[in-house]
Coordinates of C-alpha atoms and ligand atoms in Angstrom, one line a residue:
X1 CA 1.2 -14.5 -14.1
X2 CA 1.4 -17.6 -11.9
X3 CA -1.8 -17.4 -10.0
X4 CA -0.6 -19.5 -7.1
X5 CA 2.1 -17.0 -6.4
X6 CA -0.1 -13.9 -6.5
X7 CA -2.6 -15.6 -4.2
X8 CA 0.1 -16.3 -1.6
X9 CA 1.4 -12.8 -2.0
X10 CA -1.9 -11.1 -1.2
X11 CA -2.8 -13.4 1.7
X12 CA 0.6 -12.7 3.2
X13 CA 0.3 -8.9 2.7
X14 CA -3.0 -8.7 4.5
X15 CA -1.8 -10.7 7.5
X16 CA 1.4 -8.7 8.1
X17 CA -0.2 -5.7 9.7
X18 CA 2.6 -4.8 12.0
X19 CA 5.0 -2.2 10.6
X20 CA 8.1 -4.0 11.9
X21 CA 7.0 -7.3 10.4
X22 CA 6.2 -5.5 7.1
X23 CA 9.7 -4.1 6.8
X24 CA 11.5 -7.3 7.8
X25 CA 9.4 -9.5 5.6
X26 CA 9.6 -7.5 2.5
X27 CA 13.3 -7.5 2.4
X28 CA 13.7 -3.7 2.7
X29 CA 16.6 -4.0 5.2
X30 CA 19.5 -1.9 4.0
X31 CA 17.6 0.3 1.6
X32 CA 17.4 3.3 3.9
X33 CA 17.3 4.7 7.4
X34 CA 14.8 2.8 9.5
X35 CA 12.7 4.5 12.0
X36 CA 13.1 3.1 15.5
X37 CA 10.3 0.6 16.3
X38 CA 8.2 2.0 13.5
X39 CA 8.0 5.4 15.2
X40 CA 6.9 8.4 13.1
X41 CA 9.8 10.7 12.0
X42 CA 9.9 14.3 13.5
X43 CA 8.4 16.0 10.4
X44 CA 5.4 13.7 10.5
X45 CA 5.1 13.3 14.3
X46 CA 1.6 14.8 14.0
X47 CA 0.3 11.9 11.9
X48 CA -1.9 9.0 13.0
X49 CA 0.5 6.1 13.8
X50 CA -2.4 3.6 13.8
X51 CA -3.2 4.5 10.2
X52 CA 0.3 4.2 8.8
X53 CA 3.0 1.6 8.0
X54 CA 6.5 3.2 8.7
X55 CA 8.7 1.6 6.0
X56 CA 11.6 4.0 6.6
X57 CA 11.8 7.5 8.0
X58 CA 11.2 8.8 4.5
X59 CA 8.4 6.4 3.4
X60 CA 5.1 6.1 5.3
X61 CA 2.2 4.1 3.8
X62 CA -1.5 4.4 4.6
X63 CA -2.8 1.0 5.9
X64 CA -5.3 -0.6 3.5
X65 CA -8.0 -0.7 6.2
X66 CA -7.6 3.0 6.8
X67 CA -8.3 3.9 3.2
X68 CA -11.7 4.6 1.7
X69 CA -14.1 5.3 4.5
X70 CA -13.8 9.1 4.1
X71 CA -13.9 10.2 0.5
X72 CA -11.1 12.6 1.2
X73 CA -7.9 11.3 2.8
X74 CA -7.2 13.1 6.1
X75 CA -3.7 14.6 6.2
X76 CA -3.0 12.6 9.3
X77 CA -3.4 9.4 7.3
X78 CA -1.8 10.4 4.0
X79 CA 1.3 8.5 2.8
X80 CA 4.7 10.3 2.6
X81 CA 7.5 9.7 0.2
X82 CA 10.7 11.8 0.5
X83 CA 13.8 11.3 -1.7
X84 CA 15.9 13.6 0.6
X85 CA 15.6 15.1 4.1
X86 CA 12.9 17.8 4.1
X87 CA 13.8 21.5 4.4
X88 CA 13.9 22.8 8.0
X89 CA 10.5 22.6 9.7
X90 CA 10.7 26.4 10.2
X91 CA 10.2 26.9 6.4
X92 CA 6.5 26.8 7.0
X93 CA 6.6 29.4 9.9
X94 CA 5.8 32.2 7.4
X95 CA 4.6 30.6 4.2
X96 CA 4.2 33.9 2.4
X97 CA 7.9 34.7 2.3
X98 CA 8.8 31.5 0.4
X99 CA 10.2 32.5 -3.0
X100 CA 9.8 30.8 -6.4
X101 CA 11.9 31.7 -9.5
X102 CA 10.0 31.6 -12.8
X103 CA 12.0 30.9 -16.0
X104 CA 11.1 30.2 -19.6
X105 CA 8.4 32.9 -19.7
X106 CA 8.5 36.2 -21.6
X107 CA 9.3 38.2 -18.4
X108 CA 11.2 35.9 -15.9
X109 CA 10.7 36.9 -12.2
X110 CA 11.1 35.6 -8.7
X111 CA 8.1 36.0 -6.5
X112 CA 7.1 35.2 -3.0
X113 CA 4.1 33.1 -2.2
X114 CA 2.4 36.2 -0.8
X115 CA 2.8 38.0 -4.1
X116 CA 1.7 34.9 -6.1
X117 CA -1.6 34.7 -4.2
X118 CA -2.7 37.8 -6.0
X119 CA -3.1 35.8 -9.2
X120 CA -6.2 33.9 -8.0
X121 CA -7.1 30.8 -6.1
X122 CA -8.6 27.4 -7.1
X123 CA -9.3 24.1 -5.4
X124 CA -8.8 20.8 -7.1
X125 CA -9.5 17.4 -5.6
X126 CA -7.0 15.0 -7.0
X127 CA -5.4 11.7 -6.3
X128 CA -1.8 11.7 -5.2
X129 CA -0.2 8.4 -5.9
X130 CA 3.4 7.2 -5.9
X131 CA 4.6 5.5 -9.1
X132 CA 5.6 2.5 -7.0
X133 CA 2.2 2.0 -5.4
X134 CA 1.5 -1.7 -5.9
X135 CA 5.2 -2.6 -6.2
X136 CA 4.7 -5.3 -3.6
X137 CA 2.3 -7.2 -5.9
X138 CA 5.0 -7.9 -8.6
X139 CA 6.6 -11.2 -8.3
X140 CA 10.1 -10.1 -9.5
X141 CA 11.1 -8.4 -6.3
X142 CA 11.6 -4.9 -7.8
X143 CA 13.8 -2.8 -5.6
X144 CA 12.4 0.1 -3.7
X145 CA 9.7 0.5 -1.0
X146 CA 7.3 -2.4 -1.0
X147 CA 4.2 -0.3 -1.2
X148 CA 1.0 -2.3 -1.5
X149 CA -2.1 0.0 -2.0
X150 CA -1.4 2.8 0.5
X151 CA 1.0 5.1 -1.4
X152 CA -2.0 7.0 -2.6
X153 CA -4.6 9.4 -1.2
X154 CA -7.4 11.7 -2.4
X155 CA -6.7 15.3 -1.5
X156 CA -8.3 18.7 -2.0
X157 CA -5.5 21.0 -3.1
X158 CA -5.9 24.7 -2.9
X159 CA -3.5 27.2 -4.5
X160 CA -2.7 29.6 -7.3
X161 CA -3.6 28.4 -10.9
X162 CA -0.1 28.2 -12.5
X163 CA -1.4 29.2 -16.0
X164 CA -2.5 32.6 -14.6
X165 CA 1.0 33.3 -13.3
X166 CA 2.6 32.3 -16.6
X167 CA 0.1 34.5 -18.4
X168 CA 1.0 37.5 -16.1
X169 CA 4.6 36.9 -17.0
X170 CA 3.9 37.3 -20.7
X171 CA 3.3 33.7 -21.5
X172 CA 5.6 30.7 -22.2
X173 CA 8.8 31.2 -24.2
X174 CA 8.3 30.2 -27.8
X175 CA 10.4 27.0 -27.6
X176 CA 8.9 25.7 -24.3
X177 CA 7.6 22.1 -24.4
X178 CA 7.8 21.1 -20.8
X179 CA 6.8 22.3 -17.4
X180 CA 9.7 21.7 -15.1
X181 CA 9.5 22.1 -11.3
X182 CA 12.5 22.0 -8.9
X183 CA 12.4 20.9 -5.3
X184 CA 13.6 23.1 -2.5
X185 CA 15.7 20.7 -0.4
X186 CA 19.2 21.7 0.6
X187 CA 21.5 19.3 -1.3
X188 CA 24.4 17.7 0.6
X189 CA 27.8 19.0 -0.6
X190 CA 30.3 16.8 -2.4
X191 CA 27.7 15.0 -4.6
X192 CA 26.8 15.8 -8.2
X193 CA 23.5 17.7 -7.7
X194 CA 22.0 16.2 -10.8
X195 CA 22.1 12.7 -9.2
X196 CA 19.9 13.7 -6.2
X197 CA 18.0 16.9 -7.2
X198 CA 14.3 16.4 -7.3
X199 CA 13.5 18.1 -10.6
X200 CA 10.7 16.8 -12.8
X201 CA 9.4 17.8 -16.2
X202 CA 6.0 17.1 -17.6
X203 CA 4.5 18.0 -21.0
X204 CA 3.5 21.6 -21.1
X205 CA -0.2 20.8 -21.7
X206 CA -0.2 19.9 -18.0
X207 CA 0.0 23.7 -17.2
X208 CA -3.8 24.0 -17.9
X209 CA -4.6 22.1 -14.6
X210 CA -1.5 22.7 -12.6
X211 CA -1.5 24.7 -9.3
X212 CA 0.9 26.0 -6.8
X213 CA -0.8 24.5 -3.8
X214 CA -0.4 26.0 -0.4
X215 CA -3.3 24.2 1.3
X216 CA -4.4 20.6 1.5
X217 CA -7.9 19.7 2.7
X218 CA -8.3 23.3 3.9
X219 CA -5.3 23.5 6.1
X220 CA -1.9 25.1 5.4
X221 CA 0.4 22.6 3.6
X222 CA 2.7 21.0 6.1
X223 CA 6.4 20.4 5.3
X224 CA 5.7 16.6 5.1
X225 CA 3.6 17.2 2.0
X226 CA 5.7 20.0 0.4
X227 CA 4.8 23.1 2.4
X228 CA 4.9 26.1 2.2
X229 CA 4.0 25.5 -1.5
X230 CA 4.1 22.5 -3.9
X231 CA 3.5 22.0 -7.6
X232 CA 0.4 19.9 -8.1
X233 CA -0.1 18.4 -11.5
X234 CA -3.6 16.7 -11.4
X235 CA -3.7 13.3 -13.1
X236 CA 0.1 12.8 -13.0
X237 CA 1.9 10.3 -10.7
X238 CA 3.2 11.6 -7.4
X239 CA 6.8 12.3 -8.4
X240 CA 5.7 15.1 -10.7
X241 CA 4.1 16.9 -7.8
X242 CA 7.3 18.7 -6.7
X243 CA 7.3 19.6 -3.0
X244 CA 8.7 22.9 -1.5
X245 CA 9.0 24.1 -5.1
X246 CA 11.6 26.8 -5.6
X247 CA 11.8 27.1 -9.3
X248 CA 9.2 26.7 -12.2
X249 CA 10.6 26.7 -15.7
X250 CA 9.0 26.3 -19.1
X251 CA 11.7 24.4 -20.9
X252 CA 12.5 23.2 -24.4
X253 CA 13.8 19.9 -23.0
X254 CA 13.2 17.6 -20.0
X255 CA 15.3 18.1 -16.9
X256 CA 18.8 16.6 -16.9
X257 CA 18.4 15.4 -13.3
X258 CA 18.7 11.6 -12.8
X259 CA 15.1 11.5 -11.4
X260 CA 13.9 12.6 -14.8
X261 CA 16.5 11.1 -17.3
X262 CA 16.7 7.5 -16.1
X263 CA 14.6 7.0 -13.0
X264 CA 10.8 6.7 -13.2
X265 CA 11.0 5.0 -16.6
X266 CA 9.0 1.9 -17.5
X267 CA 11.3 -0.7 -19.0
X268 CA 11.6 -4.5 -19.0
X269 CA 13.0 -6.3 -15.9
X270 CA 16.8 -6.2 -16.0
X271 CA 17.0 -3.2 -18.4
X272 CA 18.6 0.1 -17.3
X273 CA 16.7 3.4 -17.3
X274 CA 17.0 5.5 -20.4
X275 CA 15.4 8.8 -21.6
X276 CA 13.8 7.0 -24.6
X277 CA 11.5 4.9 -22.3
X278 CA 8.1 6.1 -21.1
X279 CA 8.2 8.4 -18.1
X280 CA 5.8 8.1 -15.2
X281 CA 3.6 10.9 -16.2
X282 CA -0.2 10.4 -16.4
X283 CA -1.9 7.9 -14.1
X284 CA -4.0 5.0 -15.2
X285 CA -7.5 3.6 -14.2
X286 CA -7.3 1.7 -10.9
X287 CA -9.4 0.5 -8.0
X288 CA -8.9 -1.8 -5.0
X289 CA -11.0 -3.3 -2.2
X290 CA -10.6 -1.7 1.3
X291 CA -13.2 -3.6 3.3
X292 CA -13.8 -6.2 4.5
X293 CA -10.2 -7.4 4.8
X294 CA -10.7 -9.9 7.6
X295 CA -13.3 -12.7 8.2
X296 CA -16.8 -11.3 7.9
X297 CA -19.8 -13.2 9.2
X298 CA -22.1 -14.8 6.6
X299 CA -25.2 -12.9 5.4
X300 CA -25.3 -9.4 3.9
X301 CA -21.7 -8.1 3.4
X302 CA -20.9 -4.5 2.3
X303 CA -17.8 -4.8 0.0
X304 CA -16.1 -1.4 -0.2
X305 CA -13.2 0.2 -2.1
X306 CA -11.9 3.2 -3.9
X307 CA -11.6 3.8 -7.7
X308 CA -10.0 6.4 -9.9
X309 CA -10.0 7.1 -13.6
X310 CA -6.4 8.1 -13.9
X311 CA -6.0 11.0 -16.3
X312 CA -9.7 10.9 -17.3
X313 CA -12.9 10.6 -15.3
X314 CA -14.0 7.4 -13.6
X315 CA -17.1 5.9 -15.2
X316 CA -17.9 2.6 -13.5
X317 CA -16.7 -0.1 -11.1
X318 CA -17.5 -3.8 -10.9
X319 CA -16.9 -6.2 -8.1
X320 CA -16.3 -10.0 -8.3
X321 CA -16.4 -12.4 -5.3
X322 CA -15.2 -15.4 -7.4
X323 CA -11.8 -14.2 -8.6
X324 CA -13.1 -12.6 -11.7
X325 CA -15.4 -15.4 -13.0
X326 CA -18.5 -13.1 -12.7
X327 CA -18.8 -9.4 -12.0
X328 CA -21.6 -7.1 -10.6
X329 CA -21.9 -3.4 -10.9
X330 CA -20.9 -1.5 -7.7
X331 CA -22.4 1.8 -6.5
X332 CA -20.3 4.9 -6.5
X333 CA -21.0 6.0 -2.9
X334 CA -19.0 9.2 -2.4
X335 CA -19.6 12.6 -4.0
X336 CA -18.3 13.1 -7.6
X337 CA -15.3 15.5 -7.0
X338 CA -14.2 15.7 -10.6
X339 CA -12.1 13.7 -12.9
X340 CA -8.9 13.8 -10.9
X341 CA -10.4 12.5 -7.6
X342 CA -11.1 9.0 -6.6
X343 CA -14.5 7.8 -5.5
X344 CA -15.4 5.2 -2.8
X345 CA -17.6 2.4 -4.2
X346 CA -19.7 -0.3 -2.5
X347 CA -21.5 -3.5 -3.4
X348 CA -24.0 -5.1 -0.9
X349 CA -24.0 -8.9 -1.5
X350 CA -24.9 -12.0 0.5
X351 CA -22.1 -14.4 1.3
X352 CA -22.5 -17.9 2.6
X353 CA -19.7 -19.4 4.7
X354 CA -16.8 -20.3 2.5
X355 CA -13.7 -18.8 0.8
X356 CA -14.0 -15.9 -1.6
X357 CA -11.6 -14.0 -3.9
X358 CA -12.9 -10.4 -3.9
X359 CA -11.7 -8.2 -6.8
X360 CA -12.7 -4.8 -8.2
X361 CA -12.3 -3.5 -11.8
X362 CA -12.8 0.1 -12.8
X363 CA -13.4 1.7 -16.2
X364 CA -12.8 5.3 -17.1
X365 CA -14.5 7.8 -19.5
X366 CA -12.0 6.9 -22.3
X367 CA -13.2 3.3 -22.0
X368 CA -9.9 2.1 -20.5
X369 CA -10.7 -0.9 -18.2
X370 CA -8.4 -2.0 -15.4
X371 CA -6.5 -5.0 -16.7
X372 CA -6.4 -8.4 -15.0
X373 CA -2.6 -8.4 -15.0
X374 CA 0.1 -5.7 -15.4
X375 CA 3.4 -6.6 -17.0
X376 CA 6.4 -6.6 -14.7
X377 CA 8.8 -3.7 -15.2
X378 CA 12.3 -3.2 -13.7
X379 CA 11.3 -0.8 -10.9
X380 CA 7.8 -2.1 -10.3
X381 CA 6.0 1.0 -11.3
X382 CA 2.3 1.6 -12.2
X383 CA 0.7 -1.7 -11.1
X384 CA -3.1 -1.5 -11.7
X385 CA -3.9 -5.2 -12.3
X386 CA -7.1 -6.2 -10.6
X387 CA -6.0 -9.8 -9.9
X388 CA -3.0 -9.0 -7.7
X389 CA -5.1 -6.3 -5.9
X390 CA -7.8 -8.8 -5.0
X391 CA -8.3 -10.0 -1.4
X392 CA -8.9 -13.5 0.0
X393 CA -11.8 -13.7 2.4
X394 CA -13.0 -16.5 4.6
X395 CA -16.6 -16.1 5.6
X396 CA -17.6 -17.9 8.7
Ligands
MTE401 N1 10.8 18.2 -3.5 C1 10.4 16.9 -3.5 N2 9.2 16.7 -4.1 C2 8.7 15.4 -4.2 C3 9.5 14.3 -3.6 C4 10.7 14.6 -3.0 O1 11.4 13.7 -2.4 N3 11.1 15.9 -2.9 N4 9.0 13.0 -3.7 C5 8.0 12.8 -4.9 C6 7.4 11.5 -4.8 S1 8.3 10.2 -5.5 C7 6.1 11.4 -4.4 S2 5.3 9.9 -4.6 C8 5.3 12.5 -3.9 C9 4.9 12.1 -2.5 O2 4.1 13.2 -1.9 P1 3.8 13.2 -0.4 O3 5.1 12.9 0.4 O4 3.2 14.5 -0.1 O5 2.8 12.0 -0.1 O6 6.1 13.7 -3.8 C10 7.0 13.9 -4.9 N5 7.6 15.2 -4.8
MO402 MO1 6.8 8.4 -5.6

């Protein structure tokens, strides 16, 4: 990667803190409806406008400076990514009447959320991260929302363990290989439903950790995040966590919906999506700096960030202040909330006046280390390269 380009890119990203400037400067114009003056859309009016960048009325990003201080991301600060308009806000008025159809089990059935709650309850802290988080750090101008680091959050999901429901329905059908979830949006007429339907399939092994979540961070799940109930697949990229889920199927094949067949596929720049390419399923090891982002004074400086292991537990984080020439072990400061959660980290160091390139590099329990660079791919998915995520600091 051309280092000069990535340096300019990060300096630029940190300085454009205004939402309007961010939208204009990243070339997003024309890719979707734009919220007026960066105002929050109605379904998210309760969110904290100061913590969010409003890219469009369907894509809200948490500001880098808002991430990391609390180990759990408050709902008011969590990013939003909608492919379609949400169901009516009234859908969460009485969550227990929401129905989900179960197929691909020995005894298929449709049940309300109220009935499903009888199968038990579990809480799983897990990172929710969009596949396109970090897209802005690629140099090939991948189309789509120019997320930097804030299309991610650490959330405590509470809901029904899906494996128990499947067990109660007699288990998975013999030929089942995938867990498929279908979103509950009303689809506009006149368009082939498969081109817009949010329906995702993940390998059936994911059933072990999956839940039908109806609370986040101890509060009822709002429409903005998939209420009344959403499929949560811990360790898997955001798109697999189907909101307002209305159908769960254990299927022999992956969904025929475009969002599964050809979208969310990793392929070289310029190549079309194809079902043979890797799907955005399990997440990878990743970390980034969240503070300081602006000129600190010389002396003792507390460098902070967040780190996640991806599909396996986080094991360690290192920090560099010289662009990766030398590294020091950081402390994991927040509580260990399990292998699917992220953890804040910190390094206290002394900085003299001067210019610094501050980077972080995480390693997970499988021994996967965050790479320096991440190969460009057509849609700009999955960036976890530490170099592009570094921040430039001038210490005065
Ligand atoms: N039904 C439905 N589920 C969905 C989506 C959607 O548009 N509709 N977007 C997906 C994508 S791409 C992401 S990144 C996450 C975003 O979750 P959030 O909006 O709660 O942050 O939801 C996923 N689940
Ligand atoms: Mo996403």
